[in-house]
Amino acid sequence: MLSSIHIKDFAIIEQLDLELQSGMTVITGETGAGKSIVVDALGFALGARADSGVVRHGAKRAEISAVFDIAKLKSVQTWLEAQMLDDEQDCILRRVINHDGRSKAFVNGQPVNLTQLSELGDFLVDIHGQHEHQSLFKPQTHLQLLDRYAGISDKTNELGGIAKSIHRIQIQLSDFQAALKDKNDRKDLLKYQLEELSQAPVDQVATIESEHKRAANASQLMDKGQASLSALSEDEQSISSVLNSVAGQISELYAVDENLKNTNDLLQSALVEIDEAASELRNYIESIEVNPEQFQQLENDLSALHDLSRKHQTQIQALPAVLESLDDELAQLAGDEASFEELEKELGGLKEKYNKLAQTISKKRNSSAKKLNKEIVELMAQLGLGSGIFEVDLKLQDDQSFKVNGLETAEFMVSTNAGQKPMPLRKVASGGELSRISLALQVINAQTTQLPTLIFDEVDVGIGGGTAEIVGKLLKSLGDKAQILTVTHQAQVAAQGHQHLLVAKSQGKNSTSNQMIEINSEQRVEEIARMIGGVEITETIRNHAKELLTT
């Protein structure tokens, strides 16, 4: 529950410190005194977006702190632990708003962002505003109210997430199908190109080029090779013969003078090298064959390789790389098909999950709608609409459209006059009737909430007399299970409070401020009497106030 709230330099509040109790706390004051300012301030402490306009004139910043007792709130404790913001039993929310509109938020002294603050606030407080009945004109909110009453908001949020995933995958599959023809055409081309390249000797380019060059110059190789061999060792005046003669003479001289040893060794070595060279050249000449058929095959192979290189706009040496690249691309397209199949499989699983959950939600909605109808009609009777009829009209949608809100839509139907057929709420309810129906819905929703603190900000507008007293008793009964804060201008509602806070505005020479104080039993009599009204507060009015307070 909300234990205390500290407000400084917010709107027309200079400084305010409030200690709050369990049960029902009422906040009253004259029109224009700023009764709802505390509610607004608390909203900012819970993560509402703010601007510089909330800072009191002349101040640098506004500051709001709210302390909550969370000893019995396991969900809040779990959230704080997960965010590493836990701190014993209390939970302190603090918001500082600068005059330039920038703000900072803290939980238990640690800085947090507004998303975190708002998320935590959803566990702590539920605020029902005086204009909430306006949302009843929008049928799209009716399903949300029903789901909240049925306690299936988590399930419907989960269903919405599944529906979004289904729509996302459907778009992906549609894109796949749109590109499928182009991919198939590309795949056919790749297969043809790969087959053509695979049949050509693209992995033997260097060998074919070398052999073709040798075969094309076979005659020249043989003629010049033979001439070289003759000059080297076969002619009478060959290099080998001349060198043998010179080597013989040097050998004789070496026998006389050992200083010729090195020269002699070099010549002997040269003779060996020339003989080996001649032998290698002879073998090479003998290996040369002039084979027209082989040469023609080499010509054909080389021509085919050049044709392929022109097709793929590359050098013939790069054809193996082209083959590898095309093979990789074909494998990628096959992978895309596998991805398509995986997406189809995932889509099927999501649809099955959606349908199962949607059916569960639909059954709960139908059973809860009947229960809600009955409870709203009972409350309408208590609130002065005794002949009223209330129905939740559930209409099935296309079950193949996978809507985020499930299998049906909902619209509140109402009749406030006997014999009148229920019509859409937005068409038939007057302002006063709409306020009462809205209040009935808020009270019933509040009864189903697990939140520790509920705030009702002037939800009794347009209601008076005995009906207002019933409203007060309804709110008081809610105080048995949750902390209730009620901003009201109805004496009959204010008289039901366990705690009574009075807001008073003071007008200074250059500024306006307001104060909020807890009033005692005698002061309550005076305040309730003021609220009952009259130019002058008489003893009769005071006695009426006392009667209300003891009812």
Coordinates of C-alpha atoms in Angstrom, one line a residue:
M1 CA 0.0 0.0 0.0
L2 CA 1.0 3.7 -0.3
S3 CA 2.4 4.6 3.0
S4 CA 3.4 8.2 2.4
I5 CA 3.9 10.8 -0.3
H6 CA 6.2 13.8 -0.4
I7 CA 5.6 16.6 -2.9
K8 CA 7.7 19.7 -3.3
D9 CA 7.3 22.6 -5.8
F10 CA 4.7 20.7 -7.9
A11 CA 2.0 22.8 -9.6
I12 CA 0.8 25.1 -6.8
I13 CA 2.1 22.8 -4.0
E14 CA 5.1 24.3 -2.3
Q15 CA 5.6 21.4 0.0
L16 CA 3.4 18.6 1.2
D17 CA 4.0 15.5 3.3
L18 CA 1.2 13.0 3.7
E19 CA 1.0 9.8 5.8
L20 CA -1.7 7.5 4.4
Q21 CA -3.7 4.7 6.0
S22 CA -5.2 1.5 4.8
G23 CA -9.0 1.4 4.0
M24 CA -10.6 4.3 2.3
T25 CA -9.1 7.7 2.3
V26 CA -11.2 10.6 0.9
I27 CA -9.8 13.9 -0.4
T28 CA -12.1 16.9 -0.4
G29 CA -12.0 20.7 -0.8
E30 CA -13.6 23.6 -2.5
T31 CA -13.9 23.7 -6.2
G32 CA -10.6 24.9 -7.6
A33 CA -8.6 24.0 -4.5
G34 CA -6.6 21.4 -6.4
K35 CA -7.9 18.2 -5.0
S36 CA -6.6 16.2 -8.0
I37 CA -3.1 17.6 -7.9
V38 CA -2.0 14.9 -5.5
V39 CA -3.3 12.3 -7.9
D40 CA -1.5 14.0 -10.8
A41 CA 1.8 14.1 -8.8
L42 CA 1.5 10.5 -7.9
G43 CA 1.0 9.7 -11.6
F44 CA 4.3 11.3 -12.4
A45 CA 6.0 9.3 -9.6
L46 CA 4.6 6.2 -11.2
G47 CA 6.1 7.1 -14.6
A48 CA 3.8 9.4 -16.5
R49 CA 5.5 11.8 -18.9
A50 CA 6.0 15.3 -17.6
D51 CA 7.0 18.7 -18.9
S52 CA 8.2 21.9 -17.4
G53 CA 4.6 23.1 -16.8
V54 CA 4.3 21.0 -13.7
V55 CA 7.1 22.9 -11.9
R56 CA 5.8 25.5 -9.4
H57 CA 6.3 29.0 -10.7
G58 CA 9.7 30.4 -9.6
A59 CA 11.1 27.0 -8.5
K60 CA 14.0 25.1 -10.2
R61 CA 12.5 21.7 -10.0
A62 CA 9.6 19.7 -8.8
E63 CA 10.1 16.6 -6.7
I64 CA 7.7 13.8 -5.8
S65 CA 8.5 10.8 -3.6
A66 CA 6.1 7.9 -2.8
V67 CA 6.8 5.2 -0.3
F68 CA 5.0 1.8 -0.6
D69 CA 4.9 -1.0 1.9
I70 CA 5.5 -4.1 -0.1
A71 CA 5.9 -6.6 2.7
K72 CA 3.0 -8.7 1.3
L73 CA 3.6 -8.0 -2.4
K74 CA 5.6 -10.9 -3.7
S75 CA 5.2 -9.9 -7.3
V76 CA 6.7 -6.4 -6.6
Q77 CA 9.6 -8.0 -4.6
T78 CA 10.3 -10.4 -7.4
W79 CA 10.4 -7.6 -10.0
L80 CA 12.7 -5.4 -7.8
E81 CA 15.0 -8.4 -7.3
A82 CA 15.1 -9.1 -11.0
Q83 CA 16.0 -5.4 -11.6
M84 CA 18.5 -5.4 -8.7
L85 CA 16.5 -2.6 -7.1
D86 CA 15.3 -4.4 -3.9
D87 CA 15.7 -2.8 -0.5
E88 CA 14.2 -4.5 2.5
Q89 CA 10.4 -4.0 2.9
D90 CA 9.7 -0.5 1.6
C91 CA 9.8 0.6 -2.0
I92 CA 10.6 4.3 -2.6
L93 CA 9.7 5.9 -5.9
R94 CA 11.2 9.3 -6.6
R95 CA 10.8 11.6 -9.6
V96 CA 12.6 14.9 -10.1
I97 CA 11.3 17.2 -12.9
N98 CA 13.5 20.2 -13.9
H99 CA 12.2 23.6 -15.0
D100 CA 13.4 22.8 -18.6
G101 CA 11.2 19.7 -18.7
R102 CA 14.0 17.1 -18.2
S103 CA 13.4 14.6 -15.4
K104 CA 15.1 11.9 -13.5
A105 CA 13.6 8.8 -11.8
F106 CA 14.8 6.7 -8.9
V107 CA 13.7 3.5 -7.2
N108 CA 15.1 2.9 -3.8
G109 CA 17.8 5.5 -4.5
Q110 CA 18.9 4.0 -7.8
P111 CA 18.4 5.7 -11.1
V112 CA 15.9 4.1 -13.5
N113 CA 14.3 4.9 -16.8
L114 CA 10.6 5.8 -17.3
T115 CA 9.8 2.4 -18.8
Q116 CA 11.1 0.7 -15.6
L117 CA 9.2 3.2 -13.4
S118 CA 6.0 2.8 -15.3
E119 CA 6.3 -1.0 -15.3
L120 CA 6.8 -1.0 -11.5
G121 CA 3.9 1.4 -11.1
D122 CA 1.6 -1.1 -12.8
F123 CA 2.2 -3.4 -9.9
L124 CA 1.4 -0.8 -7.3
V125 CA -1.4 1.6 -8.2
D126 CA -4.5 1.6 -10.5
I127 CA -5.9 5.1 -11.2
H128 CA -9.5 5.6 -12.3
G129 CA -10.0 9.1 -13.7
Q130 CA -13.1 11.2 -13.9
H131 CA -13.0 11.1 -17.7
E132 CA -12.6 7.3 -17.9
H133 CA -16.2 6.9 -19.0
Q134 CA -15.3 8.6 -22.2
S135 CA -13.4 5.4 -23.2
L136 CA -16.7 3.6 -23.2
F137 CA -17.6 5.3 -26.4
K138 CA -14.8 3.3 -28.1
P139 CA -15.9 -0.4 -28.6
Q140 CA -12.2 -1.4 -28.9
T141 CA -11.8 -0.8 -25.2
H142 CA -14.7 -3.0 -24.3
L143 CA -12.8 -6.2 -25.0
Q144 CA -9.9 -5.0 -22.9
L145 CA -12.3 -4.3 -20.0
L146 CA -13.9 -7.8 -20.3
D147 CA -10.5 -9.5 -20.5
R148 CA -9.4 -7.6 -17.4
Y149 CA -12.5 -8.6 -15.6
A150 CA -12.0 -12.2 -16.7
G151 CA -8.4 -12.1 -15.5
I152 CA -7.0 -13.1 -18.9
S153 CA -5.2 -10.0 -19.9
D154 CA -1.9 -11.9 -19.7
K155 CA -3.3 -14.6 -22.0
T156 CA -4.6 -12.0 -24.5
N157 CA -1.3 -10.2 -24.5
E158 CA 0.4 -13.5 -25.3
L159 CA -2.1 -14.2 -28.0
G160 CA -1.4 -10.8 -29.5
G161 CA 2.3 -11.6 -29.6
I162 CA 1.6 -14.9 -31.4
A163 CA -0.6 -13.1 -33.9
K164 CA 2.1 -10.6 -34.7
S165 CA 4.6 -13.4 -35.2
I166 CA 2.1 -15.1 -37.6
H167 CA 1.6 -11.9 -39.6
R168 CA 5.4 -11.3 -39.7
I169 CA 6.1 -14.8 -41.1
Q170 CA 3.2 -14.6 -43.5
I171 CA 4.8 -11.4 -45.0
Q172 CA 8.2 -13.2 -45.2
L173 CA 6.6 -16.2 -47.0
S174 CA 4.8 -13.8 -49.3
D175 CA 8.1 -12.1 -50.2
F176 CA 9.7 -15.6 -50.7
Q177 CA 6.9 -16.6 -53.1
A178 CA 7.1 -13.4 -55.0
A179 CA 10.8 -14.0 -55.6
L180 CA 10.4 -17.8 -56.1
K181 CA 10.0 -17.6 -59.9
D182 CA 13.1 -15.5 -60.3
K183 CA 15.0 -17.9 -58.1
N184 CA 13.8 -20.9 -60.0
D185 CA 14.8 -19.3 -63.3
R186 CA 18.2 -18.5 -61.8
K187 CA 18.5 -22.0 -60.4
D188 CA 17.9 -23.5 -63.9
L189 CA 20.5 -21.2 -65.4
L190 CA 23.0 -22.1 -62.7
K191 CA 22.5 -25.8 -63.3
Y192 CA 23.0 -25.4 -67.0
Q193 CA 26.2 -23.4 -66.5
L194 CA 27.5 -25.8 -63.9
E195 CA 26.9 -28.7 -66.2
E196 CA 28.7 -26.9 -69.1
L197 CA 31.7 -26.0 -66.9
S198 CA 31.8 -29.5 -65.4
Q199 CA 32.1 -31.1 -68.9
A200 CA 35.0 -28.8 -69.9
P201 CA 38.5 -29.5 -68.5
V202 CA 38.5 -26.2 -66.5
D203 CA 40.8 -27.8 -63.9
Q204 CA 43.5 -28.6 -66.5
V205 CA 43.9 -25.2 -68.1
A206 CA 47.6 -24.8 -67.3
T207 CA 48.4 -28.4 -68.6
I208 CA 46.3 -27.9 -71.8
E209 CA 47.9 -24.6 -72.6
S210 CA 51.4 -26.0 -72.1
E211 CA 50.8 -29.1 -74.2
H212 CA 49.1 -27.2 -76.9
K213 CA 52.1 -24.8 -77.2
R214 CA 54.5 -27.7 -77.4
A215 CA 52.5 -29.6 -80.0
A216 CA 52.1 -26.5 -82.1
N217 CA 55.9 -26.0 -82.2
A218 CA 56.9 -29.7 -82.4
S219 CA 58.7 -29.4 -85.8
Q220 CA 60.7 -26.4 -84.7
L221 CA 61.6 -28.0 -81.4
M222 CA 62.9 -31.1 -83.2
D223 CA 64.8 -29.2 -85.9
K224 CA 66.5 -26.8 -83.5
G225 CA 67.0 -29.5 -80.9
Q226 CA 68.8 -31.8 -83.4
A227 CA 70.9 -28.9 -84.7
S228 CA 71.9 -28.1 -81.1
L229 CA 72.7 -31.7 -80.4
S230 CA 74.9 -31.9 -83.4
A231 CA 76.8 -28.8 -82.5
L232 CA 77.1 -30.1 -78.9
S233 CA 78.4 -33.6 -79.5
E234 CA 77.8 -35.2 -82.9
D235 CA 79.8 -33.0 -85.4
E236 CA 83.5 -33.5 -86.0
Q237 CA 84.1 -30.0 -84.7
S238 CA 81.5 -30.2 -82.0
I239 CA 81.8 -28.5 -78.7
S240 CA 82.4 -31.9 -77.0
S241 CA 85.3 -32.8 -79.5
V242 CA 87.1 -29.4 -79.1
L243 CA 86.7 -29.5 -75.4
N244 CA 88.1 -33.0 -75.2
S245 CA 91.2 -31.9 -77.1
V246 CA 91.7 -28.9 -74.9
A247 CA 91.1 -30.9 -71.7
G248 CA 93.7 -33.5 -72.9
Q249 CA 96.4 -30.8 -73.4
I250 CA 95.7 -29.2 -70.0
S251 CA 95.8 -32.6 -68.4
E252 CA 99.3 -33.2 -69.7
L253 CA 100.4 -29.7 -68.5
Y254 CA 98.9 -30.4 -65.1
A255 CA 101.2 -33.5 -64.8
V256 CA 104.1 -31.0 -65.2
D257 CA 102.7 -28.1 -63.1
E258 CA 100.2 -28.7 -60.3
N259 CA 99.2 -25.1 -60.4
L260 CA 96.9 -26.1 -63.2
K261 CA 94.9 -28.3 -60.9
N262 CA 91.9 -26.1 -60.7
T263 CA 91.8 -25.5 -64.5
N264 CA 92.1 -29.2 -65.1
D265 CA 89.2 -30.0 -62.7
L266 CA 86.9 -27.4 -64.3
L267 CA 87.5 -28.7 -67.8
Q268 CA 86.9 -32.3 -66.6
S269 CA 83.7 -31.2 -65.0
A270 CA 82.6 -29.3 -68.1
L271 CA 83.1 -32.5 -70.2
V272 CA 80.8 -34.4 -67.8
E273 CA 78.2 -31.6 -67.9
I274 CA 78.3 -31.4 -71.7
D275 CA 77.9 -35.2 -72.0
E276 CA 74.9 -35.1 -69.7
A277 CA 73.4 -32.1 -71.5
A278 CA 73.8 -34.0 -74.8
S279 CA 72.1 -37.1 -73.3
E280 CA 69.2 -35.0 -71.9
L281 CA 68.7 -33.2 -75.3
R282 CA 68.8 -36.5 -77.2
N283 CA 66.1 -38.0 -74.9
Y284 CA 64.0 -34.8 -75.3
I285 CA 64.2 -35.0 -79.1
E286 CA 63.2 -38.6 -79.1
S287 CA 60.2 -37.8 -76.9
I288 CA 58.8 -35.3 -79.3
E289 CA 55.8 -36.8 -81.3
V290 CA 53.9 -35.2 -84.1
N291 CA 50.3 -36.5 -83.4
P292 CA 47.7 -34.7 -85.5
E293 CA 44.8 -36.2 -83.6
Q294 CA 46.2 -35.3 -80.2
F295 CA 46.9 -31.8 -81.4
Q296 CA 43.4 -31.5 -82.7
Q297 CA 42.0 -32.5 -79.3
L298 CA 44.1 -29.9 -77.6
E299 CA 42.9 -27.3 -80.1
N300 CA 39.3 -28.3 -79.3
D301 CA 39.8 -28.2 -75.6
L302 CA 41.5 -24.8 -75.7
S303 CA 38.8 -23.4 -78.0
A304 CA 36.1 -24.6 -75.6
L305 CA 37.8 -23.0 -72.6
H306 CA 38.1 -19.7 -74.4
D307 CA 34.4 -19.8 -75.4
L308 CA 33.5 -20.3 -71.7
S309 CA 35.8 -17.5 -70.6
R310 CA 34.0 -15.2 -73.0
K311 CA 30.6 -16.3 -71.7
H312 CA 31.6 -15.6 -68.1
Q313 CA 33.6 -12.5 -69.0
T314 CA 36.8 -13.7 -67.4
Q315 CA 40.2 -15.2 -68.2
I316 CA 40.4 -19.0 -68.8
Q317 CA 42.7 -19.3 -65.7
A318 CA 39.8 -18.0 -63.6
L319 CA 37.2 -20.6 -64.8
P320 CA 37.8 -22.9 -61.8
A321 CA 36.9 -20.0 -59.5
V322 CA 33.8 -19.3 -61.6
L323 CA 32.7 -23.0 -61.2
E324 CA 33.2 -22.8 -57.4
S325 CA 31.2 -19.5 -57.2
L326 CA 28.3 -20.8 -59.2
D327 CA 28.2 -24.0 -57.1
D328 CA 28.1 -21.9 -53.9
E329 CA 25.2 -19.8 -55.3
L330 CA 23.2 -22.9 -56.2
A331 CA 23.7 -24.2 -52.7
Q332 CA 22.6 -20.9 -51.3
L333 CA 19.4 -21.1 -53.3
A334 CA 18.8 -24.6 -52.0
G335 CA 19.3 -23.2 -48.5
D336 CA 16.7 -20.5 -49.2
E337 CA 14.2 -23.2 -50.1
A338 CA 15.1 -25.0 -46.8
S339 CA 14.5 -21.6 -45.0
F340 CA 11.1 -21.3 -46.7
E341 CA 10.2 -24.8 -45.5
E342 CA 11.3 -24.0 -42.0
L343 CA 9.2 -20.8 -42.0
E344 CA 6.2 -22.7 -43.2
K345 CA 6.8 -25.2 -40.4
E346 CA 7.1 -22.5 -37.8
L347 CA 4.0 -20.8 -39.1
G348 CA 2.0 -24.0 -38.8
G349 CA 3.1 -24.4 -35.2
L350 CA 2.2 -20.8 -34.4
K351 CA -1.2 -21.1 -36.0
E352 CA -1.9 -24.2 -33.9
K353 CA -0.7 -22.5 -30.8
Y354 CA -2.8 -19.4 -31.6
N355 CA -6.0 -21.5 -32.2
K356 CA -5.6 -23.4 -29.0
L357 CA -5.0 -20.3 -26.9
A358 CA -7.8 -18.3 -28.7
Q359 CA -10.3 -21.1 -28.0
T360 CA -9.4 -21.0 -24.3
I361 CA -9.7 -17.2 -24.2
S362 CA -13.0 -17.3 -26.1
K363 CA -14.6 -19.8 -23.6
K364 CA -13.4 -17.6 -20.7
R365 CA -14.8 -14.4 -22.4
N366 CA -18.2 -16.0 -22.9
S367 CA -18.5 -17.3 -19.4
S368 CA -17.2 -14.0 -17.9
A369 CA -19.5 -11.9 -20.1
K370 CA -22.5 -13.6 -18.6
K371 CA -21.2 -13.0 -15.1
L372 CA -20.3 -9.4 -15.9
N373 CA -23.8 -8.7 -17.3
K374 CA -25.4 -9.9 -14.1
E375 CA -23.1 -7.9 -11.8
I376 CA -23.4 -4.7 -13.9
V377 CA -27.2 -4.9 -13.9
E378 CA -27.2 -5.4 -10.1
L379 CA -25.0 -2.3 -9.6
M380 CA -27.0 -0.3 -12.1
A381 CA -30.0 -1.0 -10.0
Q382 CA -28.2 0.2 -6.9
L383 CA -27.1 3.3 -8.8
G384 CA -30.6 4.3 -9.7
L385 CA -31.0 2.5 -13.0
G386 CA -33.3 -0.2 -11.8
S387 CA -34.8 -1.1 -15.1
G388 CA -31.5 -1.1 -16.9
I389 CA -30.1 -3.9 -19.0
F390 CA -26.5 -4.5 -19.7
E391 CA -25.1 -7.0 -22.2
V392 CA -21.7 -7.8 -23.6
D393 CA -22.2 -8.5 -27.3
L394 CA -19.5 -10.9 -28.5
K395 CA -19.2 -11.3 -32.3
L396 CA -17.0 -13.9 -34.0
Q397 CA -14.4 -12.8 -36.4
D398 CA -12.8 -14.7 -39.3
D399 CA -10.9 -17.5 -37.5
Q400 CA -8.4 -17.6 -40.3
S401 CA -7.4 -13.9 -39.9
F402 CA -5.5 -14.4 -36.7
K403 CA -6.4 -11.1 -35.1
V404 CA -4.4 -9.8 -32.2
N405 CA -7.5 -9.6 -30.1
G406 CA -8.6 -13.2 -30.7
L407 CA -11.7 -14.8 -32.2
E408 CA -14.2 -12.1 -31.3
T409 CA -15.0 -8.5 -30.8
A410 CA -17.0 -7.1 -28.0
E411 CA -19.4 -4.1 -27.6
F412 CA -21.3 -3.1 -24.5
M413 CA -25.0 -2.9 -25.1
V414 CA -27.4 -1.1 -22.8
S415 CA -31.0 -0.3 -22.2
T416 CA -31.9 2.2 -19.4
N417 CA -35.7 2.2 -20.0
A418 CA -38.1 -0.7 -19.5
G419 CA -39.1 -2.4 -22.7
Q420 CA -36.3 -0.8 -24.7
K421 CA -34.1 -3.2 -26.7
P422 CA -30.4 -3.0 -25.7
M423 CA -28.4 -0.8 -28.1
P424 CA -24.7 0.1 -28.3
L425 CA -23.7 2.1 -25.2
R426 CA -22.3 4.9 -27.3
K427 CA -25.7 5.5 -28.9
V428 CA -28.2 5.5 -26.1
A429 CA -26.7 6.5 -22.7
S430 CA -27.0 10.0 -21.5
G431 CA -24.2 11.7 -19.6
G432 CA -25.5 10.8 -16.2
E433 CA -26.3 7.3 -17.2
L434 CA -22.9 6.8 -18.8
S435 CA -21.2 8.1 -15.6
R436 CA -23.1 5.5 -13.5
I437 CA -22.4 2.6 -15.9
S438 CA -18.7 3.6 -16.0
L439 CA -18.6 3.7 -12.2
A440 CA -20.2 0.3 -12.1
L441 CA -17.6 -1.1 -14.5
Q442 CA -14.7 0.5 -12.5
V443 CA -16.0 -0.8 -9.2
I444 CA -16.3 -4.3 -10.6
N445 CA -12.9 -4.2 -12.2
A446 CA -11.5 -2.9 -9.0
Q447 CA -13.0 -5.9 -7.2
T448 CA -11.1 -8.2 -9.4
T449 CA -7.7 -6.4 -9.2
Q450 CA -4.8 -7.7 -7.2
L451 CA -3.2 -4.2 -6.9
P452 CA -2.7 -2.9 -3.4
T453 CA -3.8 0.7 -4.1
L454 CA -6.8 2.0 -6.1
I455 CA -7.4 5.7 -6.8
F456 CA -10.7 7.1 -7.9
D457 CA -10.4 10.7 -9.1
E458 CA -13.9 12.3 -9.1
V459 CA -15.6 9.3 -10.6
D460 CA -18.8 10.3 -8.9
V461 CA -19.4 13.3 -11.1
G462 CA -23.0 13.6 -12.1
I463 CA -24.2 11.4 -9.2
G464 CA -26.0 12.7 -6.1
G465 CA -28.4 12.0 -3.3
G466 CA -29.0 8.4 -2.3
T467 CA -27.0 7.2 -5.3
A468 CA -23.9 9.0 -4.1
E469 CA -24.3 7.3 -0.7
I470 CA -24.4 3.9 -2.4
V471 CA -21.3 4.9 -4.4
G472 CA -19.6 5.8 -1.1
K473 CA -20.5 2.5 0.4
L474 CA -19.3 0.6 -2.7
L475 CA -15.9 2.3 -2.5
K476 CA -15.7 1.7 1.2
S477 CA -16.4 -2.0 0.7
L478 CA -13.4 -2.0 -1.7
G479 CA -11.3 -0.7 1.1
D480 CA -11.7 -4.0 2.9
K481 CA -9.4 -5.7 0.3
A482 CA -7.3 -2.7 -1.0
Q483 CA -6.2 0.8 -0.1
I484 CA -8.7 3.2 -1.7
L485 CA -8.0 6.9 -2.3
T486 CA -11.0 8.9 -3.5
V487 CA -11.1 12.5 -4.7
T488 CA -14.7 13.5 -4.4
H489 CA -17.1 16.5 -4.2
Q490 CA -20.0 14.4 -2.9
A491 CA -20.7 14.6 0.9
Q492 CA -22.3 11.2 0.9
V493 CA -19.1 9.6 -0.5
A494 CA -16.8 11.7 1.7
A495 CA -18.6 10.6 4.8
Q496 CA -17.7 6.9 4.1
G497 CA -14.0 7.5 4.4
H498 CA -11.8 6.0 7.1
Q499 CA -9.4 8.9 6.7
H500 CA -10.3 12.3 5.5
L501 CA -7.8 14.8 3.9
L502 CA -8.8 18.4 3.3
V503 CA -7.3 20.5 0.5
A504 CA -7.3 24.3 1.0
K505 CA -5.9 26.9 -1.4
S506 CA -4.4 30.1 -0.1
Q507 CA -3.9 33.2 -2.2
G508 CA -0.8 35.3 -1.4
K509 CA 0.2 38.6 -2.8
N510 CA 2.4 37.1 -5.6
S511 CA 1.6 33.4 -5.5
T512 CA -1.0 30.7 -4.9
S513 CA -0.4 27.6 -2.9
N514 CA -2.5 24.8 -1.4
Q515 CA -2.2 22.6 1.7
M516 CA -3.6 19.2 2.5
I517 CA -4.2 18.2 6.1
E518 CA -5.9 15.2 7.8
I519 CA -8.9 16.5 9.7
N520 CA -10.4 15.1 12.9
S521 CA -14.0 14.1 13.6
E522 CA -15.2 17.7 14.5
Q523 CA -13.5 19.1 11.4
R524 CA -15.1 16.4 9.3
V525 CA -18.5 17.5 10.4
E526 CA -17.8 21.0 9.3
E527 CA -16.4 19.9 5.9
I528 CA -19.2 17.5 5.2
A529 CA -21.7 20.3 6.1
R530 CA -19.9 22.6 3.7
M531 CA -20.2 19.9 1.0
I532 CA -23.9 19.5 1.6
G533 CA -24.2 23.1 0.8
G534 CA -26.2 26.2 1.8
V535 CA -25.5 29.9 2.0
E536 CA -25.1 29.4 5.7
I537 CA -24.1 26.3 7.6
T538 CA -26.9 25.7 10.1
E539 CA -27.2 23.2 12.9
T540 CA -29.7 21.3 10.7
I541 CA -27.0 20.9 8.1
R542 CA -24.4 20.0 10.7
N543 CA -26.8 17.4 12.1
H544 CA -27.3 16.0 8.6
A545 CA -23.5 15.8 8.3
K546 CA -23.2 14.0 11.6
E547 CA -25.9 11.6 10.4
L548 CA -24.0 10.8 7.2
L549 CA -20.8 10.2 9.2
T550 CA -22.5 7.7 11.5
T551 CA -24.4 5.8 8.8

